[in-house]
Amino acid sequence: MLFYPIDYTGTQWYRDPTVPYGIFGWQGVVPCKTEKMASRLVHIVTERLLTVKEAFGRMEPDELASLLIPIVEEELRNEPYGDVWVRILHPFLPRILTHVVGQLQIDIEDILDLRAVVLEAFVRDKVVLVDLFQKVGRVELDFLVESGLGFGFLLGLVQMVAWVVTPKPWTLPVAGAVVGYVTNWIASE
């Protein structure tokens, strides 16, 4: 329910795309909230862990330029008179690309909008975001699954005692809400 289905499954009769449920259907919470979750992920990574300038600044311009040379030459070959351009520019490409990479390192935050790039990638392929959340949150998710039986049993006993003491119809939904809040609290700890 948290991760699957990736795309909304059900009738489109009435559905707000910002929530995982419709009148008759469901979409996993993570795929439904892709933009919001990807935006938070980019914020955490770029604000708290590593800025784009720091990450890009760690690259050696010469090494990156040498990796780019075959790609640039291949793209040039696709242009009219591409082979001629490759022969003319080949001796100068390492120096040009090293200079370009050096300038990019200085101005990378003005040129690259990392948030937009990551958001577009996650929106285009929601499976990647789901896989990321599953891998990163594996320990917490395993804890929830393994402890769910025990906590559910204990909270069920409390609910049963509440029903025996006060056999009123309202006790079941109230106990259900309490179980939900307690489970969420335990999951967030």
Short mmCIF file of C-alpha atoms in Angstrom, two decimals:
data_model
loop_
_atom_site.label_atom_id
_atom_site.label_comp_id
_atom_site.label_asym_id
_atom_site.label_seq_id
_atom_site.Cartn_x
_atom_site.Cartn_y
_atom_site.Cartn_z
CA MET A 1 0.00 0.00 0.00
CA LEU A 2 2.90 2.31 0.65
CA PHE A 3 4.84 1.61 -2.56
CA TYR A 4 2.46 -0.16 -4.94
CA PRO A 5 0.71 0.09 -7.30
CA ILE A 6 3.02 2.53 -9.08
CA ASP A 7 0.19 3.92 -11.22
CA TYR A 8 -3.37 4.52 -10.06
CA THR A 9 -5.48 1.38 -10.30
CA GLY A 10 -9.23 1.82 -10.30
CA THR A 11 -11.90 4.01 -11.79
CA GLN A 12 -11.11 7.59 -12.71
CA TRP A 13 -14.66 8.63 -11.86
CA TYR A 14 -13.46 11.04 -9.18
CA ARG A 15 -9.84 11.26 -8.23
CA ASP A 16 -7.59 13.96 -6.83
CA PRO A 17 -4.08 13.19 -8.21
CA THR A 18 -2.45 14.55 -5.03
CA VAL A 19 -3.89 11.77 -2.85
CA PRO A 20 -3.33 8.02 -3.25
CA TYR A 21 -7.00 7.04 -3.10
CA GLY A 22 -10.01 7.69 -5.28
CA ILE A 23 -13.64 6.67 -4.93
CA PHE A 24 -12.82 3.18 -6.22
CA GLY A 25 -9.07 2.79 -6.55
CA TRP A 26 -5.60 3.21 -5.10
CA GLN A 27 -2.07 4.26 -5.91
CA GLY A 28 0.92 3.69 -3.64
CA VAL A 29 1.64 6.64 -1.34
CA VAL A 30 5.25 7.09 -2.50
CA PRO A 31 4.45 7.05 -6.25
CA CYS A 32 1.51 9.41 -5.66
CA LYS A 33 3.66 11.89 -3.76
CA THR A 34 6.65 11.64 -6.12
CA GLU A 35 7.17 15.37 -6.56
CA LYS A 36 6.90 16.16 -2.86
CA MET A 37 9.18 13.30 -1.79
CA ALA A 38 11.76 13.92 -4.51
CA SER A 39 11.80 17.61 -3.60
CA ARG A 40 12.47 16.77 0.05
CA LEU A 41 15.16 14.30 -0.96
CA VAL A 42 16.96 16.88 -3.09
CA HIS A 43 16.68 19.43 -0.28
CA ILE A 44 18.18 17.05 2.28
CA VAL A 45 21.02 16.00 -0.02
CA THR A 46 21.94 19.46 -1.33
CA GLU A 47 21.34 21.51 1.83
CA ARG A 48 22.48 19.16 4.58
CA LEU A 49 24.89 16.70 2.99
CA LEU A 50 26.60 18.04 -0.10
CA THR A 51 26.04 21.03 -2.35
CA VAL A 52 26.20 20.72 -6.12
CA LYS A 53 29.20 23.05 -6.15
CA GLU A 54 31.06 20.84 -3.64
CA ALA A 55 30.27 17.65 -5.56
CA PHE A 56 31.19 19.09 -8.94
CA GLY A 57 34.24 20.83 -7.48
CA ARG A 58 35.71 17.49 -6.42
CA MET A 59 36.00 16.34 -10.03
CA GLU A 60 39.29 16.80 -11.79
CA PRO A 61 38.73 18.88 -14.95
CA ASP A 62 41.34 16.87 -16.91
CA GLU A 63 39.76 13.53 -16.02
CA LEU A 64 36.22 14.66 -16.79
CA ALA A 65 37.38 16.22 -20.07
CA SER A 66 39.01 12.93 -21.11
CA LEU A 67 35.71 11.14 -20.41
CA LEU A 68 33.80 13.71 -22.47
CA ILE A 69 36.04 13.62 -25.56
CA PRO A 70 34.56 10.42 -27.10
CA ILE A 71 31.01 11.64 -26.44
CA VAL A 72 31.65 15.06 -28.00
CA GLU A 73 33.36 13.48 -31.02
CA GLU A 74 30.47 11.08 -31.52
CA GLU A 75 27.97 13.95 -31.39
CA LEU A 76 30.07 15.96 -33.83
CA ARG A 77 30.08 13.04 -36.28
CA ASN A 78 26.27 13.23 -36.38
CA GLU A 79 26.46 16.77 -37.74
CA PRO A 80 26.98 17.73 -41.39
CA TYR A 81 30.70 17.36 -42.21
CA GLY A 82 31.11 15.81 -38.74
CA ASP A 83 34.18 13.75 -39.60
CA VAL A 84 35.94 16.88 -40.86
CA TRP A 85 35.08 18.74 -37.64
CA VAL A 86 36.34 15.85 -35.51
CA ARG A 87 39.68 15.82 -37.39
CA ILE A 88 40.03 19.60 -37.04
CA LEU A 89 39.03 19.79 -33.36
CA HIS A 90 40.57 16.56 -32.04
CA PRO A 91 43.95 18.10 -31.07
CA PHE A 92 42.20 20.99 -29.27
CA LEU A 93 39.33 19.12 -27.57
CA PRO A 94 41.19 18.11 -24.39
CA ARG A 95 42.21 21.70 -23.72
CA ILE A 96 38.80 23.17 -24.65
CA LEU A 97 36.87 20.65 -22.56
CA THR A 98 39.22 21.08 -19.59
CA HIS A 99 38.57 24.82 -19.74
CA VAL A 100 34.79 24.30 -20.06
CA VAL A 101 34.72 21.90 -17.09
CA GLY A 102 36.76 24.38 -15.03
CA GLN A 103 34.26 27.14 -15.82
CA LEU A 104 31.37 24.81 -15.02
CA GLN A 105 32.89 24.14 -11.61
CA ILE A 106 32.80 27.86 -10.89
CA ASP A 107 29.28 28.53 -12.21
CA ILE A 108 27.58 25.13 -11.76
CA GLU A 109 24.79 26.43 -9.50
CA ASP A 110 23.82 29.00 -12.15
CA ILE A 111 23.85 26.43 -14.95
CA LEU A 112 22.44 23.27 -13.37
CA ASP A 113 19.12 23.21 -11.53
CA LEU A 114 19.60 19.94 -9.67
CA ARG A 115 16.14 20.07 -8.12
CA ALA A 116 14.50 20.26 -11.56
CA VAL A 117 16.70 17.48 -12.97
CA VAL A 118 15.99 15.09 -10.08
CA LEU A 119 12.28 15.90 -10.00
CA GLU A 120 11.95 15.28 -13.71
CA ALA A 121 13.83 11.97 -13.43
CA PHE A 122 11.69 10.72 -10.52
CA VAL A 123 8.41 11.85 -12.10
CA ARG A 124 9.41 10.15 -15.36
CA ASP A 125 10.34 6.89 -13.59
CA LYS A 126 8.53 6.49 -10.26
CA VAL A 127 9.95 2.98 -9.84
CA VAL A 128 13.39 4.50 -9.14
CA LEU A 129 12.00 6.57 -6.25
CA VAL A 130 10.13 3.56 -4.84
CA ASP A 131 13.32 1.45 -5.01
CA LEU A 132 15.32 4.22 -3.34
CA PHE A 133 12.84 4.54 -0.46
CA GLN A 134 12.72 0.77 -0.03
CA LYS A 135 16.52 0.46 0.09
CA VAL A 136 17.06 3.44 2.36
CA GLY A 137 14.21 2.55 4.71
CA ARG A 138 14.75 -1.23 4.71
CA VAL A 139 15.63 -1.46 8.44
CA GLU A 140 12.66 0.66 9.52
CA LEU A 141 10.26 -1.16 7.20
CA ASP A 142 11.48 -4.55 8.43
CA PHE A 143 10.96 -3.38 12.03
CA LEU A 144 7.39 -2.32 11.24
CA VAL A 145 6.58 -5.62 9.58
CA GLU A 146 8.17 -7.75 12.30
CA SER A 147 6.76 -5.79 15.21
CA GLY A 148 3.29 -5.33 13.68
CA LEU A 149 2.05 -8.71 14.90
CA GLY A 150 3.13 -8.13 18.48
CA PHE A 151 1.93 -4.53 18.71
CA GLY A 152 -1.31 -5.43 16.94
CA PHE A 153 -1.93 -8.28 19.37
CA LEU A 154 -1.29 -6.09 22.43
CA LEU A 155 -3.41 -3.24 21.14
CA GLY A 156 -6.12 -5.74 20.20
CA LEU A 157 -6.17 -7.00 23.80
CA VAL A 158 -6.58 -3.43 25.06
CA GLN A 159 -9.39 -2.92 22.56
CA MET A 160 -11.05 -6.15 23.70
CA VAL A 161 -10.91 -5.06 27.36
CA ALA A 162 -12.37 -1.68 26.39
CA TRP A 163 -15.24 -3.46 24.62
CA VAL A 164 -15.89 -5.71 27.63
CA VAL A 165 -15.92 -2.73 30.01
CA THR A 166 -17.90 -0.43 27.67
CA PRO A 167 -19.76 -2.42 24.98
CA LYS A 168 -20.71 0.65 22.97
CA PRO A 169 -20.42 0.84 19.16
CA TRP A 170 -18.23 3.96 19.30
CA THR A 171 -15.42 2.17 21.15
CA LEU A 172 -14.33 0.21 18.04
CA PRO A 173 -13.67 3.24 15.78
CA VAL A 174 -12.06 5.15 18.68
CA ALA A 175 -9.81 2.19 19.47
CA GLY A 176 -9.00 1.87 15.74
CA ALA A 177 -7.97 5.55 15.63
CA VAL A 178 -5.84 5.12 18.76
CA VAL A 179 -4.18 2.03 17.26
CA GLY A 180 -3.46 4.04 14.08
CA TYR A 181 -1.92 6.96 15.98
CA VAL A 182 0.13 4.68 18.23
CA THR A 183 1.40 2.72 15.22
CA ASN A 184 2.37 5.95 13.44
CA TRP A 185 4.12 7.22 16.57
CA ILE A 186 6.06 3.95 16.94
CA ALA A 187 6.98 4.03 13.24
CA SER A 188 8.30 7.58 13.51
CA GLU A 189 10.52 6.82 16.52
#
